[in-house]
């Protein structure tokens, strides 16, 4: 089942504002991923993080792999209307059969 | 259009029944992944196949099984269906078999409703 706690659950922001969301777990993960899902479509991978402390950017998106390996955050700067969607974090454990877990999602609404 | 096709788009069936969901990966992609998305459980990784062989396994129930055929298409079989199996089932494909999946392309999904 779910092992990743993602917050906030939803956000309403004005266009141009910055956004921050995070994902925490009681378990250690080897890799953190951030996805975006648009209505009626499958998730799209935004950023992948491979080692503790890593900070990676993809355009206006920046994500960090927490030092403890139990958390990650995603920032979106200068939000635009097309940022609307549901953002999921996911963590990968290299050991064990259940090796990819998703967060509960953050629903982002951008008000023009 | 991601290039990944899934059939059927919608499926309505009764409890206790068995269904088969089909996925064709993008041309040249060797890996196929199956995911389940439901209101109760959120998004869950089920299983991955790479070039015909099982590569990784997630929260897949014993009532569910999958396979990847020589032409690389994949089928997800769901049996003894329960109401809680109602969900959107996504297939995704990628060129390589690594985990994380790297550049992964999702299909449009099959919406399964169990009555």
PDB file of C-alpha atoms in Angstrom:
ATOM      1  CA  UNK A   1       0.000   0.000   0.000  1.00  0.00           C
ATOM      2  CA  UNK A   2       0.881   3.681   0.096  1.00  0.00           C
ATOM      3  CA  UNK A   3       3.990   4.584   2.025  1.00  0.00           C
ATOM      4  CA  UNK A   4       4.462   8.151   0.828  1.00  0.00           C
ATOM      5  CA  UNK A   5       2.702  11.111   2.403  1.00  0.00           C
ATOM      6  CA  UNK A   6       2.325  13.961  -0.019  1.00  0.00           C
ATOM      7  CA  UNK A   7       1.273  17.474   0.920  1.00  0.00           C
ATOM      8  CA  UNK A   8      -0.572  19.604   0.418  1.00  0.00           C
ATOM      9  CA  UNK A   9      -3.467  17.598  -0.961  1.00  0.00           C
ATOM     10  CA  UNK A  10      -4.586  20.536  -3.100  1.00  0.00           C
ATOM     11  CA  UNK A  11      -3.496  24.076  -3.853  1.00  0.00           C
ATOM     12  CA  UNK A  12      -5.167  27.092  -5.389  1.00  0.00           C
ATOM     13  CA  UNK A  13      -2.722  29.752  -6.485  1.00  0.00           C
ATOM     14  CA  UNK A  14      -2.610  32.854  -8.627  1.00  0.00           C
ATOM     15  CA  UNK A  15      -0.787  32.757 -11.926  1.00  0.00           C
ATOM     16  CA  UNK A  16       2.794  33.885 -11.422  1.00  0.00           C
ATOM     17  CA  UNK A  17       3.107  32.591  -7.873  1.00  0.00           C
ATOM     18  CA  UNK A  18       5.612  29.971  -6.834  1.00  0.00           C
ATOM     19  CA  UNK A  19       4.458  26.543  -5.647  1.00  0.00           C
ATOM     20  CA  UNK A  20       6.017  24.103  -3.249  1.00  0.00           C
ATOM     21  CA  UNK A  21       4.917  20.565  -2.461  1.00  0.00           C
ATOM     22  CA  UNK A  22       6.607  17.753  -0.623  1.00  0.00           C
ATOM     23  CA  UNK A  23       6.646  14.056  -0.059  1.00  0.00           C
ATOM     24  CA  UNK A  24       7.707  12.257   3.107  1.00  0.00           C
ATOM     25  CA  UNK A  25       8.071   8.666   4.139  1.00  0.00           C
ATOM     26  CA  UNK A  26       9.065   6.600   7.117  1.00  0.00           C
ATOM     27  CA  UNK A  27      11.141   4.462   4.754  1.00  0.00           C
ATOM     28  CA  UNK A  28      14.342   5.163   2.883  1.00  0.00           C
ATOM     29  CA  UNK A  29      14.164   5.356  -0.890  1.00  0.00           C
ATOM     30  CA  UNK A  30      16.983   5.102  -3.389  1.00  0.00           C
ATOM     31  CA  UNK A  31      15.328   7.215  -6.058  1.00  0.00           C
ATOM     32  CA  UNK A  32      12.653   9.887  -6.035  1.00  0.00           C
ATOM     33  CA  UNK A  33      10.489  10.754  -9.015  1.00  0.00           C
ATOM     34  CA  UNK A  34       8.005  13.518  -9.673  1.00  0.00           C
ATOM     35  CA  UNK A  35       5.152  13.095 -12.183  1.00  0.00           C
ATOM     36  CA  UNK A  36       2.383  15.314 -13.499  1.00  0.00           C
ATOM     37  CA  UNK A  37      -0.975  13.964 -14.608  1.00  0.00           C
ATOM     38  CA  UNK A  38      -3.368  15.947 -16.756  1.00  0.00           C
ATOM     39  CA  UNK A  39      -7.067  15.072 -16.728  1.00  0.00           C
ATOM     40  CA  UNK A  40      -7.835  11.949 -18.727  1.00  0.00           C
ATOM     41  CA  UNK A  41      -4.186  11.140 -19.373  1.00  0.00           C
ATOM     42  CA  UNK A  42      -1.435   9.086 -17.849  1.00  0.00           C
ATOM     43  CA  UNK A  43       1.304  10.580 -15.674  1.00  0.00           C
ATOM     44  CA  UNK A  44       4.324  12.194 -17.280  1.00  0.00           C
ATOM     45  CA  UNK A  45       7.718  12.007 -15.612  1.00  0.00           C
ATOM     46  CA  UNK A  46       9.007  15.496 -14.736  1.00  0.00           C
ATOM     47  CA  UNK A  47      12.156  14.941 -12.695  1.00  0.00           C
ATOM     48  CA  UNK A  48      14.134  11.966 -11.400  1.00  0.00           C
ATOM     49  CA  UNK A  49      16.504  12.218  -8.403  1.00  0.00           C
ATOM     50  CA  UNK A  50      19.124   9.571  -7.771  1.00  0.00           C
ATOM     51  CA  UNK A  51      21.129  10.542  -4.706  1.00  0.00           C
ATOM     52  CA  UNK A  52      20.634  12.168  -1.340  1.00  0.00           C
ATOM     53  CA  UNK A  53      20.989  15.938  -1.434  1.00  0.00           C
ATOM     54  CA  UNK A  54      20.632  16.118  -5.205  1.00  0.00           C
ATOM     55  CA  UNK A  55      18.941  19.234  -6.525  1.00  0.00           C
ATOM     56  CA  UNK A  56      17.686  19.019 -10.096  1.00  0.00           C
ATOM     57  CA  UNK A  57      15.894  21.515 -12.300  1.00  0.00           C
ATOM     58  CA  UNK A  58      13.730  21.105 -15.369  1.00  0.00           C
ATOM     59  CA  UNK A  59      12.740  24.528 -16.637  1.00  0.00           C
ATOM     60  CA  UNK A  60      10.650  26.209 -13.948  1.00  0.00           C
ATOM     61  CA  UNK A  61      10.606  23.012 -11.887  1.00  0.00           C
ATOM     62  CA  UNK A  62      13.142  22.219  -9.199  1.00  0.00           C
ATOM     63  CA  UNK A  63      13.179  19.094  -7.067  1.00  0.00           C
ATOM     64  CA  UNK A  64      15.418  17.923  -4.250  1.00  0.00           C
ATOM     65  CA  UNK A  65      16.218  14.517  -2.808  1.00  0.00           C
ATOM     66  CA  UNK A  66      16.259  14.893   0.976  1.00  0.00           C
ATOM     67  CA  UNK A  67      19.442  14.202   2.900  1.00  0.00           C
ATOM     68  CA  UNK A  68      17.731  11.547   5.027  1.00  0.00           C
ATOM     69  CA  UNK A  69      16.484   9.850   1.822  1.00  0.00           C
ATOM     70  CA  UNK A  70      13.025   9.885   3.349  1.00  0.00           C
ATOM     71  CA  UNK A  71      11.693  12.990   1.666  1.00  0.00           C
ATOM     72  CA  UNK A  72      11.649  15.085  -1.452  1.00  0.00           C
ATOM     73  CA  UNK A  73      10.167  18.376  -2.527  1.00  0.00           C
ATOM     74  CA  UNK A  74       9.102  19.935  -5.796  1.00  0.00           C
ATOM     75  CA  UNK A  75       9.011  23.652  -6.487  1.00  0.00           C
ATOM     76  CA  UNK A  76       7.364  25.315  -9.455  1.00  0.00           C
ATOM     77  CA  UNK A  77       8.313  28.920 -10.057  1.00  0.00           C
ATOM     78  CA  UNK A  78       6.200  31.573 -11.777  1.00  0.00           C
ATOM     79  CA  UNK A  79       3.223  29.270 -12.271  1.00  0.00           C
ATOM     80  CA  UNK A  80       1.212  29.411 -15.487  1.00  0.00           C
ATOM     81  CA  UNK A  81      -2.263  28.055 -16.290  1.00  0.00           C
ATOM     82  CA  UNK A  82      -0.910  24.929 -17.994  1.00  0.00           C
ATOM     83  CA  UNK A  83       0.696  23.876 -14.700  1.00  0.00           C
ATOM     84  CA  UNK A  84      -2.779  22.766 -13.628  1.00  0.00           C
ATOM     85  CA  UNK A  85      -2.941  19.065 -12.896  1.00  0.00           C
ATOM     86  CA  UNK A  86      -2.131  16.472 -10.282  1.00  0.00           C
ATOM     87  CA  UNK A  87       1.468  16.076  -9.205  1.00  0.00           C
ATOM     88  CA  UNK A  88       2.656  12.758  -7.831  1.00  0.00           C
ATOM     89  CA  UNK A  89       5.849  11.877  -6.090  1.00  0.00           C
ATOM     90  CA  UNK A  90       7.142   8.334  -6.320  1.00  0.00           C
ATOM     91  CA  UNK A  91       9.912   6.531  -4.539  1.00  0.00           C
ATOM     92  CA  UNK A  92      11.872   3.511  -5.588  1.00  0.00           C
ATOM     93  CA  UNK A  93      13.468   0.935  -3.341  1.00  0.00           C
ATOM     94  CA  UNK A  94      16.021  -1.272  -4.963  1.00  0.00           C
ATOM     95  CA  UNK A  95      15.318  -4.206  -2.719  1.00  0.00           C
ATOM     96  CA  UNK A  96      12.161  -6.160  -2.211  1.00  0.00           C
ATOM     97  CA  UNK A  97       9.357  -7.007  -4.550  1.00  0.00           C
ATOM     98  CA  UNK A  98       7.325  -3.810  -4.060  1.00  0.00           C
ATOM     99  CA  UNK A  99       9.823  -1.348  -5.353  1.00  0.00           C
ATOM    100  CA  UNK A 100       7.886   1.630  -6.717  1.00  0.00           C
ATOM    101  CA  UNK A 101       5.483   3.592  -4.538  1.00  0.00           C
ATOM    102  CA  UNK A 102       3.437   6.666  -5.336  1.00  0.00           C
ATOM    103  CA  UNK A 103       2.335   9.541  -3.152  1.00  0.00           C
ATOM    104  CA  UNK A 104      -1.295  10.522  -2.850  1.00  0.00           C
ATOM    105  CA  UNK A 105      -0.958  13.450  -5.214  1.00  0.00           C
ATOM    106  CA  UNK A 106      -1.234  17.234  -5.018  1.00  0.00           C
ATOM    107  CA  UNK A 107      -3.974  18.793  -7.123  1.00  0.00           C
ATOM    108  CA  UNK A 108      -2.817  22.167  -8.389  1.00  0.00           C
ATOM    109  CA  UNK A 109      -5.204  24.833  -9.642  1.00  0.00           C
ATOM    110  CA  UNK A 110      -3.776  28.016 -11.145  1.00  0.00           C
ATOM    111  CA  UNK A 111      -6.085  31.004 -11.259  1.00  0.00           C
ATOM    112  CA  UNK A 112      -5.342  33.314 -14.214  1.00  0.00           C
TER     113      UNK A 112
ATOM    114  CA  UNK B   1      -0.700  10.673 -28.713  1.00  0.00           C
ATOM    115  CA  UNK B   2       2.034   8.795 -26.850  1.00  0.00           C
ATOM    116  CA  UNK B   3       2.166   5.896 -29.303  1.00  0.00           C
ATOM    117  CA  UNK B   4       1.065   3.445 -26.618  1.00  0.00           C
ATOM    118  CA  UNK B   5      -2.296   1.870 -27.301  1.00  0.00           C
ATOM    119  CA  UNK B   6      -4.600   0.209 -24.825  1.00  0.00           C
ATOM    120  CA  UNK B   7      -7.770  -1.706 -25.433  1.00  0.00           C
ATOM    121  CA  UNK B   8     -10.518  -1.638 -24.508  1.00  0.00           C
ATOM    122  CA  UNK B   9     -11.019   1.958 -23.433  1.00  0.00           C
ATOM    123  CA  UNK B  10     -13.869   1.033 -21.110  1.00  0.00           C
ATOM    124  CA  UNK B  11     -14.882  -2.272 -19.629  1.00  0.00           C
ATOM    125  CA  UNK B  12     -17.890  -3.031 -17.479  1.00  0.00           C
ATOM    126  CA  UNK B  13     -18.209  -6.431 -15.921  1.00  0.00           C
ATOM    127  CA  UNK B  14     -19.587  -8.242 -12.901  1.00  0.00           C
ATOM    128  CA  UNK B  15     -17.962  -9.495  -9.735  1.00  0.00           C
ATOM    129  CA  UNK B  16     -16.345 -12.873 -10.068  1.00  0.00           C
ATOM    130  CA  UNK B  17     -15.605 -12.426 -13.751  1.00  0.00           C
ATOM    131  CA  UNK B  18     -12.268 -12.401 -15.554  1.00  0.00           C
ATOM    132  CA  UNK B  19     -11.062  -9.770 -17.987  1.00  0.00           C
ATOM    133  CA  UNK B  20      -8.012  -9.178 -20.136  1.00  0.00           C
ATOM    134  CA  UNK B  21      -6.555  -5.754 -20.805  1.00  0.00           C
ATOM    135  CA  UNK B  22      -4.254  -5.289 -23.740  1.00  0.00           C
ATOM    136  CA  UNK B  23      -1.375  -2.917 -24.312  1.00  0.00           C
ATOM    137  CA  UNK B  24       0.812  -2.282 -27.343  1.00  0.00           C
ATOM    138  CA  UNK B  25       3.994  -0.354 -26.569  1.00  0.00           C
ATOM    139  CA  UNK B  26       5.548   2.324 -28.747  1.00  0.00           C
ATOM    140  CA  UNK B  27       7.508   0.999 -31.654  1.00  0.00           C
ATOM    141  CA  UNK B  28      10.990   0.063 -30.460  1.00  0.00           C
ATOM    142  CA  UNK B  29      10.130   0.065 -26.751  1.00  0.00           C
ATOM    143  CA  UNK B  30      11.022  -3.146 -24.964  1.00  0.00           C
ATOM    144  CA  UNK B  31       9.571  -2.462 -21.527  1.00  0.00           C
ATOM    145  CA  UNK B  32       5.935  -2.463 -20.558  1.00  0.00           C
ATOM    146  CA  UNK B  33       4.658  -1.337 -17.166  1.00  0.00           C
ATOM    147  CA  UNK B  34       1.201  -1.732 -15.696  1.00  0.00           C
ATOM    148  CA  UNK B  35      -0.309   0.672 -13.175  1.00  0.00           C
ATOM    149  CA  UNK B  36      -3.622   0.839 -11.353  1.00  0.00           C
ATOM    150  CA  UNK B  37      -5.199   4.139 -10.376  1.00  0.00           C
ATOM    151  CA  UNK B  38      -8.199   4.145  -8.063  1.00  0.00           C
ATOM    152  CA  UNK B  39      -9.793   6.589  -5.688  1.00  0.00           C
ATOM    153  CA  UNK B  40      -9.065   4.321  -2.698  1.00  0.00           C
ATOM    154  CA  UNK B  41      -5.528   3.241  -3.430  1.00  0.00           C
ATOM    155  CA  UNK B  42      -4.249   6.084  -5.585  1.00  0.00           C
ATOM    156  CA  UNK B  43      -1.680   5.281  -8.235  1.00  0.00           C
ATOM    157  CA  UNK B  44       0.031   1.930  -7.833  1.00  0.00           C
ATOM    158  CA  UNK B  45       2.716   0.218  -9.820  1.00  0.00           C
ATOM    159  CA  UNK B  46       1.713  -3.362 -10.596  1.00  0.00           C
ATOM    160  CA  UNK B  47       4.341  -5.037 -12.727  1.00  0.00           C
ATOM    161  CA  UNK B  48       6.984  -4.504 -15.397  1.00  0.00           C
ATOM    162  CA  UNK B  49       8.058  -6.692 -18.290  1.00  0.00           C
ATOM    163  CA  UNK B  50      11.169  -6.239 -20.349  1.00  0.00           C
ATOM    164  CA  UNK B  51      11.575  -8.064 -23.639  1.00  0.00           C
ATOM    165  CA  UNK B  52       9.185 -10.791 -22.586  1.00  0.00           C
ATOM    166  CA  UNK B  53      10.435 -11.353 -19.064  1.00  0.00           C
ATOM    167  CA  UNK B  54       9.181 -10.064 -15.743  1.00  0.00           C
ATOM    168  CA  UNK B  55      11.557  -7.354 -14.546  1.00  0.00           C
ATOM    169  CA  UNK B  56       9.936  -5.774 -11.491  1.00  0.00           C
ATOM    170  CA  UNK B  57       6.907  -6.434  -9.386  1.00  0.00           C
ATOM    171  CA  UNK B  58       4.829  -4.055  -7.331  1.00  0.00           C
ATOM    172  CA  UNK B  59       1.544  -4.366  -5.482  1.00  0.00           C
ATOM    173  CA  UNK B  60       0.002  -6.849  -7.866  1.00  0.00           C
ATOM    174  CA  UNK B  61      -2.607  -9.165  -6.392  1.00  0.00           C
ATOM    175  CA  UNK B  62      -2.365 -12.901  -6.891  1.00  0.00           C
ATOM    176  CA  UNK B  63      -5.671 -12.735  -8.799  1.00  0.00           C
ATOM    177  CA  UNK B  64      -3.902 -10.593 -11.370  1.00  0.00           C
ATOM    178  CA  UNK B  65      -1.311 -11.759 -13.844  1.00  0.00           C
ATOM    179  CA  UNK B  66       0.443 -10.325 -16.841  1.00  0.00           C
ATOM    180  CA  UNK B  67       2.608 -11.397 -19.690  1.00  0.00           C
ATOM    181  CA  UNK B  68       4.521  -9.886 -22.558  1.00  0.00           C
ATOM    182  CA  UNK B  69       4.430 -11.642 -25.894  1.00  0.00           C
ATOM    183  CA  UNK B  70       7.176 -12.004 -28.533  1.00  0.00           C
ATOM    184  CA  UNK B  71       5.745  -9.078 -30.481  1.00  0.00           C
ATOM    185  CA  UNK B  72       6.142  -7.093 -27.215  1.00  0.00           C
ATOM    186  CA  UNK B  73       2.489  -6.411 -26.631  1.00  0.00           C
ATOM    187  CA  UNK B  74       1.339  -7.152 -23.115  1.00  0.00           C
ATOM    188  CA  UNK B  75      -1.821  -8.382 -21.488  1.00  0.00           C
ATOM    189  CA  UNK B  76      -2.987  -7.900 -17.928  1.00  0.00           C
ATOM    190  CA  UNK B  77      -5.400 -10.572 -16.742  1.00  0.00           C
ATOM    191  CA  UNK B  78      -7.682  -9.812 -13.828  1.00  0.00           C
ATOM    192  CA  UNK B  79      -9.688 -12.681 -12.390  1.00  0.00           C
ATOM    193  CA  UNK B  80     -12.269 -13.240  -9.646  1.00  0.00           C
ATOM    194  CA  UNK B  81     -13.027  -9.563  -9.925  1.00  0.00           C
ATOM    195  CA  UNK B  82     -14.179  -7.626  -6.888  1.00  0.00           C
ATOM    196  CA  UNK B  83     -15.861  -4.251  -6.601  1.00  0.00           C
ATOM    197  CA  UNK B  84     -12.593  -2.782  -5.348  1.00  0.00           C
ATOM    198  CA  UNK B  85     -10.864  -3.676  -8.607  1.00  0.00           C
ATOM    199  CA  UNK B  86     -12.760  -0.882 -10.343  1.00  0.00           C
ATOM    200  CA  UNK B  87     -10.050   1.510 -11.451  1.00  0.00           C
ATOM    201  CA  UNK B  88      -8.181   3.038 -14.322  1.00  0.00           C
ATOM    202  CA  UNK B  89      -5.448   0.701 -15.544  1.00  0.00           C
ATOM    203  CA  UNK B  90      -2.543   2.327 -17.318  1.00  0.00           C
ATOM    204  CA  UNK B  91       0.095   0.724 -19.429  1.00  0.00           C
ATOM    205  CA  UNK B  92       3.349   2.520 -20.108  1.00  0.00           C
ATOM    206  CA  UNK B  93       6.355   1.679 -22.226  1.00  0.00           C
ATOM    207  CA  UNK B  94       9.978   2.680 -22.345  1.00  0.00           C
ATOM    208  CA  UNK B  95      12.957   1.812 -24.518  1.00  0.00           C
ATOM    209  CA  UNK B  96      15.050   0.314 -21.729  1.00  0.00           C
ATOM    210  CA  UNK B  97      14.305  -1.926 -18.798  1.00  0.00           C
ATOM    211  CA  UNK B  98      15.830   0.049 -15.982  1.00  0.00           C
ATOM    212  CA  UNK B  99      14.112   1.215 -12.842  1.00  0.00           C
ATOM    213  CA  UNK B 100      13.443   4.094 -12.653  1.00  0.00           C
ATOM    214  CA  UNK B 101      11.865   3.873 -16.035  1.00  0.00           C
ATOM    215  CA  UNK B 102      13.374   7.047 -17.415  1.00  0.00           C
ATOM    216  CA  UNK B 103      11.433   8.368 -20.342  1.00  0.00           C
ATOM    217  CA  UNK B 104       8.191   6.489 -20.036  1.00  0.00           C
ATOM    218  CA  UNK B 105       5.175   6.880 -22.271  1.00  0.00           C
ATOM    219  CA  UNK B 106       1.728   6.193 -20.889  1.00  0.00           C
ATOM    220  CA  UNK B 107      -1.249   4.873 -22.785  1.00  0.00           C
ATOM    221  CA  UNK B 108      -4.712   6.388 -22.449  1.00  0.00           C
ATOM    222  CA  UNK B 109      -5.792   3.792 -19.907  1.00  0.00           C
ATOM    223  CA  UNK B 110      -8.589   1.256 -19.609  1.00  0.00           C
ATOM    224  CA  UNK B 111     -11.360   2.157 -17.226  1.00  0.00           C
ATOM    225  CA  UNK B 112     -12.651  -0.978 -15.545  1.00  0.00           C
ATOM    226  CA  UNK B 113     -15.953  -0.917 -13.728  1.00  0.00           C
ATOM    227  CA  UNK B 114     -16.935  -3.953 -11.690  1.00  0.00           C
ATOM    228  CA  UNK B 115     -20.618  -4.082 -10.767  1.00  0.00           C
TER     229      UNK B 115
END
